[in-house]
Short mmCIF file of C-alpha atoms and ligand atoms in Angstrom, two decimals:
data_model
loop_
_atom_site.label_atom_id
_atom_site.label_comp_id
_atom_site.label_asym_id
_atom_site.label_seq_id
_atom_site.Cartn_x
_atom_site.Cartn_y
_atom_site.Cartn_z
CA MET A 1 17.32 0.54 -27.18
CA SER A 2 13.61 1.07 -26.74
CA LYS A 3 12.56 3.13 -23.76
CA VAL A 4 10.41 1.25 -21.28
CA TRP A 5 9.04 2.00 -17.84
CA ASN A 6 9.62 -1.08 -15.72
CA TYR A 7 7.13 -1.61 -12.88
CA TYR A 8 8.03 -5.24 -12.15
CA ALA A 9 7.99 -6.18 -8.46
CA GLY A 10 11.21 -8.17 -8.52
CA PRO A 11 13.54 -8.71 -10.16
CA CYS A 12 12.97 -5.10 -10.98
CA MET A 13 14.60 -2.05 -12.48
CA LEU A 14 17.93 -0.86 -11.13
CA PRO A 15 19.25 2.70 -11.34
CA VAL A 16 20.49 3.53 -14.84
CA GLU A 17 23.75 4.83 -13.35
CA VAL A 18 24.35 1.50 -11.62
CA MET A 19 23.62 -0.53 -14.76
CA GLU A 20 25.92 1.67 -16.83
CA LYS A 21 28.75 1.54 -14.32
CA ALA A 22 28.50 -2.26 -14.23
CA GLN A 23 28.49 -2.39 -18.02
CA LYS A 24 31.52 -0.18 -18.22
CA GLU A 25 33.61 -2.31 -15.93
CA PHE A 26 32.18 -5.68 -16.89
CA ARG A 27 35.24 -6.85 -18.85
CA ASP A 28 37.85 -5.05 -16.80
CA PHE A 29 37.19 -4.39 -13.15
CA GLU A 30 39.45 -1.63 -11.82
CA GLY A 31 42.31 -2.46 -14.14
CA THR A 32 42.53 -6.13 -13.13
CA GLY A 33 42.02 -7.24 -16.72
CA MET A 34 39.18 -9.43 -15.41
CA GLY A 35 35.50 -8.90 -14.86
CA VAL A 36 34.08 -8.96 -11.34
CA VAL A 37 32.28 -12.21 -12.18
CA GLU A 38 35.66 -13.74 -13.08
CA LEU A 39 37.36 -12.89 -9.81
CA SER A 40 37.82 -15.35 -6.98
CA HIS A 41 35.56 -14.46 -4.09
CA ARG A 42 38.69 -14.62 -1.92
CA SER A 43 40.74 -12.30 -4.10
CA ALA A 44 41.80 -9.01 -2.54
CA GLU A 45 39.80 -7.15 -5.19
CA PHE A 46 36.55 -8.94 -4.46
CA MET A 47 37.06 -8.87 -0.70
CA LYS A 48 37.27 -5.12 -0.98
CA VAL A 49 33.90 -5.01 -2.73
CA ALA A 50 32.37 -7.33 -0.15
CA LYS A 51 33.63 -5.28 2.79
CA GLU A 52 32.59 -2.03 1.18
CA ALA A 53 29.05 -3.30 0.61
CA GLU A 54 28.76 -4.26 4.25
CA ALA A 55 30.17 -0.94 5.43
CA LEU A 56 27.76 0.99 3.21
CA LEU A 57 24.79 -1.05 4.36
CA ARG A 58 25.79 -0.48 7.98
CA GLU A 59 26.15 3.23 7.38
CA LEU A 60 22.92 3.69 5.41
CA LEU A 61 20.80 1.71 7.85
CA ASN A 62 22.69 2.82 10.91
CA ILE A 63 23.17 -0.81 11.99
CA PRO A 64 24.39 -1.04 15.60
CA SER A 65 27.72 -2.77 16.20
CA ASN A 66 26.11 -5.69 18.06
CA TYR A 67 24.43 -6.82 14.83
CA ARG A 68 26.04 -9.09 12.24
CA VAL A 69 25.39 -8.76 8.54
CA LEU A 70 25.33 -12.03 6.60
CA PHE A 71 25.34 -12.35 2.81
CA GLU A 72 23.72 -15.58 1.71
CA GLN A 73 21.77 -17.43 -0.94
CA GLY A 74 18.41 -19.18 -0.98
CA GLY A 75 16.21 -16.09 -1.15
CA GLY A 76 13.42 -14.98 1.13
CA ARG A 77 12.01 -18.51 0.98
CA GLY A 78 15.29 -19.92 2.23
CA GLN A 79 15.12 -17.61 5.23
CA PHE A 80 11.54 -18.74 5.97
CA ALA A 81 13.22 -22.06 6.86
CA ALA A 82 16.43 -20.57 8.27
CA ILE A 83 14.55 -18.47 10.84
CA PRO A 84 12.96 -21.40 12.74
CA LEU A 85 16.06 -23.54 12.19
CA ASN A 86 18.17 -20.86 13.87
CA LEU A 87 15.79 -19.58 16.50
CA LEU A 88 13.04 -22.04 17.35
CA PRO A 89 13.88 -24.61 20.03
CA GLU A 90 12.61 -28.14 19.41
CA ASN A 91 9.67 -27.75 21.79
CA GLY A 92 9.28 -23.99 21.55
CA HIS A 93 6.82 -21.87 19.66
CA ALA A 94 6.85 -18.66 17.62
CA ASP A 95 4.23 -16.02 16.84
CA TYR A 96 3.54 -15.16 13.22
CA PHE A 97 1.81 -11.85 12.52
CA VAL A 98 0.24 -12.34 9.11
CA THR A 99 -0.58 -9.30 6.98
CA GLY A 100 -0.45 -10.82 3.51
CA HIS A 101 0.97 -13.40 1.14
CA TRP A 102 4.60 -13.52 2.21
CA SER A 103 4.07 -13.61 5.96
CA ARG A 104 1.57 -16.41 5.38
CA CYS A 105 4.19 -18.33 3.39
CA ALA A 106 6.68 -17.87 6.24
CA PHE A 107 4.10 -19.09 8.76
CA LYS A 108 3.39 -22.19 6.66
CA GLU A 109 7.05 -23.03 6.24
CA CYS A 110 7.54 -23.04 10.00
CA ASP A 111 4.23 -24.72 10.77
CA GLU A 112 4.61 -27.53 8.25
CA HIS A 113 8.26 -28.37 8.82
CA PHE A 114 9.83 -27.00 11.95
CA GLY A 115 7.53 -26.65 14.91
CA LYS A 116 4.79 -24.77 16.61
CA ALA A 117 3.90 -21.58 14.80
CA ILE A 118 1.00 -19.52 16.12
CA LEU A 119 -0.96 -17.70 13.46
CA HIS A 120 -2.18 -14.19 14.23
CA GLU A 121 -4.36 -12.78 11.45
CA CYS A 122 -3.48 -9.09 11.56
CA THR A 123 -5.54 -7.63 8.73
CA PHE A 124 -9.29 -7.27 8.36
CA GLU A 125 -11.77 -5.80 5.92
CA ASN A 126 -13.17 -2.60 7.40
CA LYS A 127 -16.67 -1.20 6.96
CA ASP A 128 -15.62 0.56 3.75
CA GLY A 129 -14.42 -2.70 2.23
CA LEU A 130 -10.76 -1.77 2.67
CA TYR A 131 -8.07 -4.03 4.07
CA GLU A 132 -6.45 -2.66 7.15
CA VAL A 133 -3.64 -3.71 9.46
CA ASP A 134 -4.80 -4.33 13.02
CA TYR A 135 -1.78 -3.77 15.23
CA SER A 136 -3.74 -4.75 18.33
CA LYS A 137 -3.61 -8.34 17.02
CA MET A 138 0.18 -8.30 17.09
CA LYS A 139 0.51 -9.66 20.61
CA VAL A 140 3.19 -12.09 21.60
CA THR A 141 2.24 -15.21 23.50
CA GLU A 142 3.94 -16.31 26.70
CA GLY A 143 7.31 -17.93 26.09
CA ALA A 144 7.50 -17.30 22.34
CA ALA A 145 10.99 -17.79 20.88
CA TYR A 146 10.37 -14.96 18.43
CA ALA A 147 7.65 -12.96 16.71
CA TYR A 148 7.65 -12.68 12.95
CA MET A 149 6.25 -10.14 10.53
CA CYS A 150 6.68 -8.94 6.96
CA ILE A 151 6.99 -5.17 6.90
CA ASN A 152 6.04 -4.67 3.28
CA GLU A 153 3.71 -7.22 1.71
CA THR A 154 4.88 -7.02 -1.89
CA VAL A 155 1.93 -8.96 -3.32
CA ASN A 156 -0.84 -7.26 -1.38
CA GLY A 157 0.55 -3.74 -1.38
CA ILE A 158 0.28 -3.49 2.41
CA GLU A 159 3.07 -1.84 4.39
CA SER A 160 3.29 -1.73 8.18
CA PHE A 161 4.45 1.69 9.33
CA GLU A 162 4.08 0.81 13.01
CA LEU A 163 5.87 -1.90 14.93
CA PRO A 164 4.37 -4.07 17.64
CA ASP A 165 5.82 -3.97 21.12
CA THR A 166 7.10 -7.50 21.60
CA GLY A 167 8.97 -6.80 24.84
CA ASP A 168 11.85 -9.25 25.27
CA VAL A 169 10.66 -11.47 22.44
CA PRO A 170 12.86 -10.77 19.40
CA LEU A 171 10.99 -9.36 16.43
CA ILE A 172 12.10 -10.94 13.15
CA ALA A 173 11.16 -9.03 10.02
CA ASP A 174 11.09 -9.71 6.31
CA MET A 175 11.98 -6.44 4.60
CA SER A 176 12.63 -7.88 1.14
CA SER A 177 10.79 -5.15 -0.70
CA ASP A 178 11.15 -2.10 1.51
CA ILE A 179 14.68 -2.28 2.84
CA LEU A 180 16.51 0.98 2.10
CA THR A 181 13.31 2.72 1.01
CA ARG A 182 13.00 4.58 4.33
CA PRO A 183 14.91 4.89 7.60
CA ILE A 184 14.37 2.09 10.11
CA ASP A 185 15.49 1.56 13.67
CA VAL A 186 17.42 -1.71 13.42
CA SER A 187 17.72 -1.95 17.21
CA LYS A 188 13.98 -2.71 17.38
CA PHE A 189 14.56 -6.03 15.63
CA GLY A 190 16.16 -9.33 16.54
CA ALA A 191 16.80 -9.97 12.87
CA ILE A 192 15.91 -8.52 9.50
CA ILE A 193 16.05 -10.58 6.33
CA PHE A 194 15.75 -9.48 2.73
CA GLY A 195 16.27 -10.86 -0.75
CA VAL A 196 18.17 -8.29 -2.80
CA GLN A 197 16.15 -8.71 -5.99
CA LYS A 198 13.46 -6.34 -4.80
CA ASN A 199 15.11 -2.98 -4.92
CA VAL A 200 18.80 -3.63 -4.21
CA ALA A 201 20.54 -5.82 -6.80
CA PRO A 202 19.98 -8.62 -9.32
CA ALA A 203 18.53 -11.85 -7.89
CA GLY A 204 20.89 -14.26 -6.20
CA MET A 205 21.71 -12.92 -2.78
CA THR A 206 19.85 -12.71 0.51
CA VAL A 207 20.91 -10.64 3.50
CA THR A 208 20.36 -11.34 7.19
CA ILE A 209 21.01 -8.66 9.77
CA VAL A 210 20.99 -10.40 13.14
CA ARG A 211 21.63 -9.36 16.71
CA GLU A 212 24.66 -11.26 17.94
CA ASP A 213 23.05 -12.75 21.04
CA LEU A 214 20.67 -14.65 18.76
CA LEU A 215 23.51 -16.59 17.15
CA GLY A 216 24.46 -20.05 18.39
CA LYS A 217 20.91 -21.32 18.94
CA ALA A 218 20.51 -23.30 15.72
CA ARG A 219 19.16 -26.82 15.76
CA LYS A 220 21.66 -29.62 15.38
CA TYR A 221 20.24 -30.62 12.01
CA CYS A 222 20.19 -27.08 10.62
CA PRO A 223 22.16 -27.30 7.35
CA SER A 224 25.47 -25.48 7.80
CA ILE A 225 24.68 -23.32 4.80
CA MET A 226 21.60 -21.99 6.60
CA ASN A 227 23.22 -21.71 9.99
CA TRP A 228 23.72 -18.03 10.79
CA SER A 229 26.56 -18.77 13.24
CA VAL A 230 28.46 -20.73 10.60
CA LEU A 231 27.95 -17.98 8.03
CA ASP A 232 29.07 -15.42 10.57
CA LYS A 233 32.18 -17.38 11.45
CA PHE A 234 33.14 -17.70 7.79
CA GLU A 235 32.29 -14.05 7.05
CA SER A 236 29.61 -15.11 4.55
CA MET A 237 32.13 -17.12 2.56
CA TYR A 238 31.37 -20.60 3.89
CA ASN A 239 30.44 -21.43 0.31
CA THR A 240 30.95 -19.41 -2.87
CA PRO A 241 28.76 -16.34 -2.55
CA CYS A 242 26.81 -14.79 -5.39
CA THR A 243 29.62 -12.41 -6.31
CA PHE A 244 27.79 -10.56 -9.07
CA SER A 245 24.80 -9.75 -6.92
CA TRP A 246 27.07 -8.67 -4.06
CA TYR A 247 29.01 -6.37 -6.38
CA MET A 248 25.83 -4.87 -7.85
CA ALA A 249 24.48 -4.31 -4.36
CA CYS A 250 27.66 -2.41 -3.57
CA LEU A 251 27.20 -0.16 -6.61
CA ASN A 252 23.58 0.47 -5.70
CA LEU A 253 24.41 1.29 -2.08
CA LYS A 254 26.96 3.83 -3.30
CA TRP A 255 24.27 5.31 -5.54
CA ILE A 256 21.83 5.61 -2.63
CA LYS A 257 24.50 7.25 -0.49
CA SER A 258 25.42 9.71 -3.22
CA LEU A 259 21.81 10.89 -3.41
CA GLY A 260 21.49 11.50 0.31
CA GLY A 261 20.78 8.06 1.80
CA VAL A 262 17.54 6.43 2.88
CA LYS A 263 15.98 9.67 4.05
CA GLU A 264 16.10 10.96 0.49
CA MET A 265 14.81 7.61 -0.81
CA GLU A 266 11.88 7.96 1.56
CA ARG A 267 11.13 11.48 0.34
CA ARG A 268 11.07 10.27 -3.26
CA ASN A 269 9.02 7.19 -2.49
CA ILE A 270 6.43 9.23 -0.63
CA ALA A 271 6.20 11.66 -3.56
CA LYS A 272 5.84 8.91 -6.19
CA SER A 273 3.31 6.79 -4.33
CA LYS A 274 1.26 9.81 -3.29
CA MET A 275 0.97 10.90 -6.89
CA VAL A 276 -0.32 7.49 -7.94
CA TYR A 277 -2.68 6.90 -4.99
CA ASP A 278 -4.06 10.43 -5.16
CA TYR A 279 -5.06 9.89 -8.75
CA LEU A 280 -6.47 6.39 -8.16
CA GLU A 281 -8.46 7.73 -5.23
CA SER A 282 -9.91 10.56 -7.31
CA SER A 283 -10.98 8.29 -10.14
CA ASP A 284 -14.13 6.20 -10.30
CA PHE A 285 -12.55 3.93 -12.89
CA TYR A 286 -10.01 2.36 -10.51
CA ARG A 287 -10.07 1.23 -6.94
CA VAL A 288 -7.53 0.71 -4.18
CA ARG A 289 -8.61 -1.88 -1.64
CA ILE A 290 -6.18 -0.97 1.11
CA ALA A 291 -6.80 1.55 3.89
CA ALA A 292 -4.87 4.76 3.23
CA LYS A 293 -2.65 4.40 6.31
CA ASP A 294 -1.42 0.94 5.27
CA ARG A 295 -0.73 1.49 1.57
CA SER A 296 2.69 0.40 0.43
CA ARG A 297 4.91 3.18 -0.84
CA VAL A 298 6.68 0.83 -3.20
CA ASN A 299 4.05 -1.64 -4.46
CA CYS A 300 0.90 0.17 -5.56
CA VAL A 301 -1.79 -2.49 -5.84
CA PHE A 302 -5.07 -1.51 -7.47
CA ASN A 303 -7.96 -2.84 -9.51
CA LEU A 304 -9.89 -1.72 -12.52
CA LYS A 305 -13.52 -1.48 -11.46
CA ASP A 306 -14.40 -3.34 -14.63
CA GLU A 307 -12.09 -6.34 -14.37
CA SER A 308 -13.05 -7.51 -17.85
CA LEU A 309 -10.72 -4.79 -19.13
CA ASN A 310 -7.67 -6.24 -17.34
CA ASP A 311 -6.03 -7.90 -20.35
CA GLU A 312 -6.60 -4.85 -22.50
CA PHE A 313 -5.14 -2.61 -19.79
CA VAL A 314 -1.96 -4.66 -19.58
CA ALA A 315 -1.62 -4.91 -23.37
CA GLU A 316 -2.26 -1.21 -23.87
CA GLY A 317 0.28 -0.41 -21.17
CA LYS A 318 2.89 -2.51 -22.91
CA LYS A 319 2.20 -0.77 -26.22
CA ASN A 320 2.91 2.50 -24.45
CA GLY A 321 6.13 1.26 -22.90
CA LEU A 322 4.74 0.46 -19.42
CA VAL A 323 5.88 -3.02 -18.45
CA GLY A 324 5.15 -5.20 -15.41
CA ILE A 325 1.87 -3.69 -14.21
CA LYS A 326 -0.05 -6.94 -13.89
CA GLY A 327 -0.74 -8.00 -10.30
CA HIS A 328 0.72 -11.11 -8.65
CA LYS A 329 -1.00 -14.29 -9.75
CA VAL A 330 -2.40 -15.11 -6.29
CA LEU A 331 -4.25 -11.80 -6.10
CA GLY A 332 -5.01 -10.66 -9.65
CA GLY A 333 -5.63 -7.00 -10.38
CA MET A 334 -2.76 -4.61 -11.03
CA ARG A 335 0.44 -3.68 -9.29
CA ALA A 336 2.94 -0.98 -10.12
CA SER A 337 6.19 -1.14 -8.19
CA LEU A 338 7.94 2.16 -7.58
CA TYR A 339 11.20 1.20 -5.93
CA ASN A 340 14.18 3.47 -5.27
CA ALA A 341 15.40 3.22 -8.86
CA MET A 342 12.12 4.48 -10.31
CA PRO A 343 12.41 8.20 -11.00
CA ILE A 344 9.54 10.57 -10.18
CA GLU A 345 8.90 10.71 -13.91
CA GLY A 346 7.97 7.00 -13.78
CA ALA A 347 5.07 7.82 -11.46
CA GLU A 348 3.98 10.68 -13.73
CA VAL A 349 4.07 8.42 -16.78
CA LEU A 350 1.98 5.86 -14.93
CA VAL A 351 -0.65 8.39 -13.85
CA ASP A 352 -0.79 9.73 -17.40
CA PHE A 353 -1.44 6.28 -18.74
CA LEU A 354 -4.07 5.55 -16.07
CA LYS A 355 -5.89 8.74 -17.03
CA LYS A 356 -5.76 8.06 -20.76
CA PHE A 357 -6.94 4.49 -20.38
CA ALA A 358 -9.83 5.54 -18.16
CA ALA A 359 -10.85 8.31 -20.59
CA ALA A 360 -10.78 5.92 -23.54
CA HIS A 361 -13.05 3.41 -21.77
CA LYS A 362 -15.68 5.67 -20.28
C1 LIG B 19 9.73 -11.77 -3.09
C2 LIG B 19 9.54 -11.85 -1.66
C3 LIG B 19 9.85 -13.02 -0.96
C4 LIG B 19 10.33 -14.28 -1.63
O1 LIG B 19 11.62 -14.11 -2.05
P1 LIG B 19 12.43 -15.23 -2.85
O2 LIG B 19 13.79 -14.66 -2.87
O3 LIG B 19 11.79 -15.39 -4.17
O4 LIG B 19 12.36 -16.49 -2.04
C5 LIG B 19 9.69 -13.02 0.41
N1 LIG B 19 9.24 -11.93 1.05
C6 LIG B 19 8.92 -10.80 0.41
C7 LIG B 19 8.43 -9.63 1.19
C8 LIG B 19 9.07 -10.71 -0.96
O5 LIG B 19 8.77 -9.58 -1.60
#
């Protein structure tokens, strides 16, 4: 097997230990003579996996007991619809705090299909030409059903390390790409959604953590499969769940716990991203267009100053075993994702390559 460094933003690399464990038990899960993907989702063996994953997630994120954890399908995009369908009354309105691509997509989904969404542009270009989050723009309007934000903007490389004070208005957050990368205070949120394919498991499953008093408000025409109350009632088995993804999430959560939990993940993610940003900052060959305080610890977005070298940079990276460093198509430039599974060495390898490429093109 050739050795590669995988910087894809999602689906993305998973810990080697997790991949190997899954491989080992793929044909025979715990002596059942069947693989996990062959088990009924209602079998005792799978139910055990499902319950364990929830318990681990609750433990690692310190989820209070008045929150439900739902395991679903439909991805982040599905939740962009599920959120208004579950929380926005027919004649109500919601505030959307937009800091990048994914929060804008969530705003549009609500605005175009489900009701009144109020757009709050919460980033601006500062006098140094850097994009910055403006938390003072994150103000709820009178009577809002909820306020929405995306904590880590995977495409833009912008992460919000502060939270707005929304008072009694529930704050709903998309944490698809930064869940489990640092400790969070779940009690500050009405709901948190995340697709597992950024950082947790293979694509296929989406998780909603929701405060129980927010259940039971769905619109009449909300499809049952998107209705959080229905999913809660059926313990996330209203339809056949994505069993493989759920199982892999369980393995990964065990891995995180064994290393010391989210606090340790945070320490590693700070170390990796600092190494990369410090180099980029020191170089006149590259440029980071995000204010230092708002730079994502898991999606390092940067540009070559000479953009005509982009294709060569990506090709040269690939030749050296660095895969997935091209930026998202809506933004261009480069992006290296350094999720939990990426060892410190992966950041060192990246910096090494950045240096060599810059030296060769001076
Ligand atoms: C990838 C991503 C999404 C979209 O997820 P899908 O599962 O592809 O619908 C939404 N939000 C964030 C923050 C993401 O990174």
